[in-house]
C-alpha cells in the first residue's frame, strides 16, 4: 500500500505539472482552429516574462489556456464527485483529519495544475488582467501548500474543489464564445443554465459551508491555517465570486433579456 506523505504529494504535484504541460502541446492543433471572421486578427504576446509556455499571440494563448483549464476542471470534478460518493461518511465526520489516497492525490493534482497555470499566466499576460489571475492563484496555492505538505485538512480542500464542477461549465461558456458557437444553440443554452445553477451550488453554497465549518473547527485546523483561511482566503473569495457571478448574469441573462426587448 502506498504511504500518504508530503513526499508523495510533491511527486504527484510535479507529475501533474508535467501532465498539463503535455496536454498543452497535444491540444495546440485544436487551438489553431478558429472562425474565419477572426483569422486575420493577431495580437502579439506582451508578457513581462517569456518562457517555453509563452504563446506567439494572445488569441492562441486564450484558447490553449481555456482548453487546459477545462481538462483540469473535468478531471477534478469527476474525482470530487467520486470521492464524495465513496468516502462521504468518513469525510463528513471529520474534514480535518480525513485523508485517503484518492482524495490526497486529487488535491495534489490540482496543486500541480495551479502551479502550471500560474506559470502560464505569468508567461502570457501583463497588467491588471495578470494581477487579477495571479492574485487568485496565490491565494489558492498558499491554501493548498498548508494542506499538501502537512497532509491535513484534506476534507476541507476537497470541499473547496467542488468549485471545479462549476468550472467545467464556466470554461465551456468561454470556449463557446471564442469559437463563436451561436448563443441560441441548444448546447450553449443548456450550458448557460448549468453554469448558473452550479455556480450557486458549487461556489456560493460551498463557500457558505466552508466558512461555517472552518469556524466550527477553528481549534483543530491549526492557528496559522485558520488565520489565513478566515482572514485572507475566504474574504478574498467572497469578493471575487459575487463579481464573477454578476459578470456571468450580465452577459448571459441581462443582455439576452435586453436584446429580446429591443426586438419586441
mmCIF file of N, CA and C in Angstrom, residues 132 166 170 173-174 183 192 195-196 199-200 203-204 237-256 258:
data_model
loop_
_atom_site.group_PDB
_atom_site.id
_atom_site.type_symbol
_atom_site.label_atom_id
_atom_site.label_comp_id
_atom_site.label_asym_id
_atom_site.label_seq_id
_atom_site.Cartn_x
_atom_site.Cartn_y
_atom_site.Cartn_z
ATOM 1 N N UNK A 132 -5.030 40.136 -11.529
ATOM 2 C CA UNK A 132 -6.272 39.540 -11.037
ATOM 3 C C UNK A 132 -6.167 38.020 -10.991
ATOM 4 N N UNK A 166 -18.329 23.538 -11.193
ATOM 5 C CA UNK A 166 -18.850 24.711 -11.897
ATOM 6 C C UNK A 166 -17.894 25.158 -13.002
ATOM 7 N N UNK A 170 -18.210 26.849 -16.698
ATOM 8 C CA UNK A 170 -17.712 28.216 -16.816
ATOM 9 C C UNK A 170 -16.685 28.321 -17.941
ATOM 10 N N UNK A 173 -18.348 27.786 -21.345
ATOM 11 C CA UNK A 173 -19.031 29.014 -21.757
ATOM 12 C C UNK A 173 -18.086 29.934 -22.525
ATOM 13 N N UNK A 174 -16.865 30.093 -22.011
ATOM 14 C CA UNK A 174 -15.882 30.953 -22.677
ATOM 15 C C UNK A 174 -15.401 30.344 -23.991
ATOM 16 N N UNK A 183 -25.324 31.580 -29.644
ATOM 17 C CA UNK A 183 -25.920 31.536 -28.307
ATOM 18 C C UNK A 183 -27.228 30.762 -28.273
ATOM 19 N N UNK A 192 -25.393 27.279 -20.306
ATOM 20 C CA UNK A 192 -25.629 28.546 -19.623
ATOM 21 C C UNK A 192 -26.389 28.330 -18.313
ATOM 22 N N UNK A 195 -24.329 26.331 -15.829
ATOM 23 C CA UNK A 195 -23.292 27.188 -15.269
ATOM 24 C C UNK A 195 -23.833 28.022 -14.109
ATOM 25 N N UNK A 196 -25.014 28.625 -14.301
ATOM 26 C CA UNK A 196 -25.611 29.449 -13.249
ATOM 27 C C UNK A 196 -25.998 28.598 -12.043
ATOM 28 N N UNK A 199 -22.885 27.371 -10.283
ATOM 29 C CA UNK A 199 -22.199 28.497 -9.638
ATOM 30 C C UNK A 199 -22.809 28.740 -8.262
ATOM 31 N N UNK A 200 -24.125 28.752 -8.201
ATOM 32 C CA UNK A 200 -24.793 28.982 -6.917
ATOM 33 C C UNK A 200 -24.532 27.847 -5.937
ATOM 34 N N UNK A 203 -20.125 27.009 -5.855
ATOM 35 C CA UNK A 203 -19.241 28.096 -5.435
ATOM 36 C C UNK A 203 -19.808 28.843 -4.226
ATOM 37 N N UNK A 204 -20.998 29.408 -4.375
ATOM 38 C CA UNK A 204 -21.584 30.169 -3.270
ATOM 39 C C UNK A 204 -21.949 29.236 -2.121
ATOM 40 N N UNK A 237 -12.154 35.306 -1.563
ATOM 41 C CA UNK A 237 -13.058 34.551 -2.439
ATOM 42 C C UNK A 237 -14.465 35.128 -2.385
ATOM 43 N N UNK A 238 -14.884 35.611 -1.198
ATOM 44 C CA UNK A 238 -16.204 36.247 -1.089
ATOM 45 C C UNK A 238 -16.277 37.512 -1.938
ATOM 46 N N UNK A 239 -15.163 38.171 -2.158
ATOM 47 C CA UNK A 239 -15.144 39.355 -3.014
ATOM 48 C C UNK A 239 -15.165 38.941 -4.485
ATOM 49 N N UNK A 240 -14.360 37.944 -4.846
ATOM 50 C CA UNK A 240 -14.218 37.559 -6.259
ATOM 51 C C UNK A 240 -15.453 36.852 -6.810
ATOM 52 N N UNK A 241 -16.054 35.943 -6.037
ATOM 53 C CA UNK A 241 -17.161 35.148 -6.577
ATOM 54 C C UNK A 241 -18.397 35.974 -6.935
ATOM 55 N N UNK A 242 -18.872 36.899 -6.074
ATOM 56 C CA UNK A 242 -20.022 37.720 -6.490
ATOM 57 C C UNK A 242 -19.740 38.557 -7.730
ATOM 58 N N UNK A 243 -18.500 39.056 -7.866
ATOM 59 C CA UNK A 243 -18.149 39.834 -9.060
ATOM 60 C C UNK A 243 -18.209 38.950 -10.297
ATOM 61 N N UNK A 244 -17.640 37.743 -10.193
ATOM 62 C CA UNK A 244 -17.672 36.806 -11.321
ATOM 63 C C UNK A 244 -19.106 36.404 -11.652
ATOM 64 N N UNK A 245 -19.932 36.180 -10.626
ATOM 65 C CA UNK A 245 -21.323 35.778 -10.854
ATOM 66 C C UNK A 245 -22.101 36.903 -11.535
ATOM 67 N N UNK A 246 -21.836 38.141 -11.134
ATOM 68 C CA UNK A 246 -22.501 39.280 -11.779
ATOM 69 C C UNK A 246 -22.116 39.367 -13.258
ATOM 70 N N UNK A 247 -20.836 39.119 -13.562
ATOM 71 C CA UNK A 247 -20.398 39.148 -14.957
ATOM 72 C C UNK A 247 -21.105 38.082 -15.772
ATOM 73 N N UNK A 248 -21.263 36.898 -15.183
ATOM 74 C CA UNK A 248 -21.961 35.809 -15.881
ATOM 75 C C UNK A 248 -23.412 36.189 -16.127
ATOM 76 N N UNK A 249 -24.099 36.691 -15.104
ATOM 77 C CA UNK A 249 -25.511 37.072 -15.245
ATOM 78 C C UNK A 249 -25.672 38.212 -16.244
ATOM 79 N N UNK A 250 -24.779 39.182 -16.180
ATOM 80 C CA UNK A 250 -24.880 40.336 -17.078
ATOM 81 C C UNK A 250 -24.741 39.905 -18.527
ATOM 82 N N UNK A 251 -23.813 38.989 -18.791
ATOM 83 C CA UNK A 251 -23.561 38.549 -20.163
ATOM 84 C C UNK A 251 -24.621 37.577 -20.664
ATOM 85 N N UNK A 252 -24.998 36.597 -19.824
ATOM 86 C CA UNK A 252 -25.860 35.504 -20.282
ATOM 87 C C UNK A 252 -27.348 35.781 -20.126
ATOM 88 N N UNK A 253 -27.730 36.577 -19.141
ATOM 89 C CA UNK A 253 -29.154 36.799 -18.900
ATOM 90 C C UNK A 253 -29.584 38.226 -19.168
ATOM 91 N N UNK A 254 -28.871 39.192 -18.594
ATOM 92 C CA UNK A 254 -29.308 40.588 -18.717
ATOM 93 C C UNK A 254 -29.247 41.073 -20.161
ATOM 94 N N UNK A 255 -28.126 40.796 -20.849
ATOM 95 C CA UNK A 255 -28.003 41.236 -22.242
ATOM 96 C C UNK A 255 -28.998 40.508 -23.135
ATOM 97 N N UNK A 256 -29.215 39.220 -22.839
ATOM 98 C CA UNK A 256 -30.184 38.449 -23.611
ATOM 99 C C UNK A 256 -31.583 39.024 -23.442
ATOM 100 N N UNK A 258 -32.316 42.143 -22.591
ATOM 101 C CA UNK A 258 -32.376 43.449 -23.244
ATOM 102 C C UNK A 258 -32.555 43.312 -24.750
#
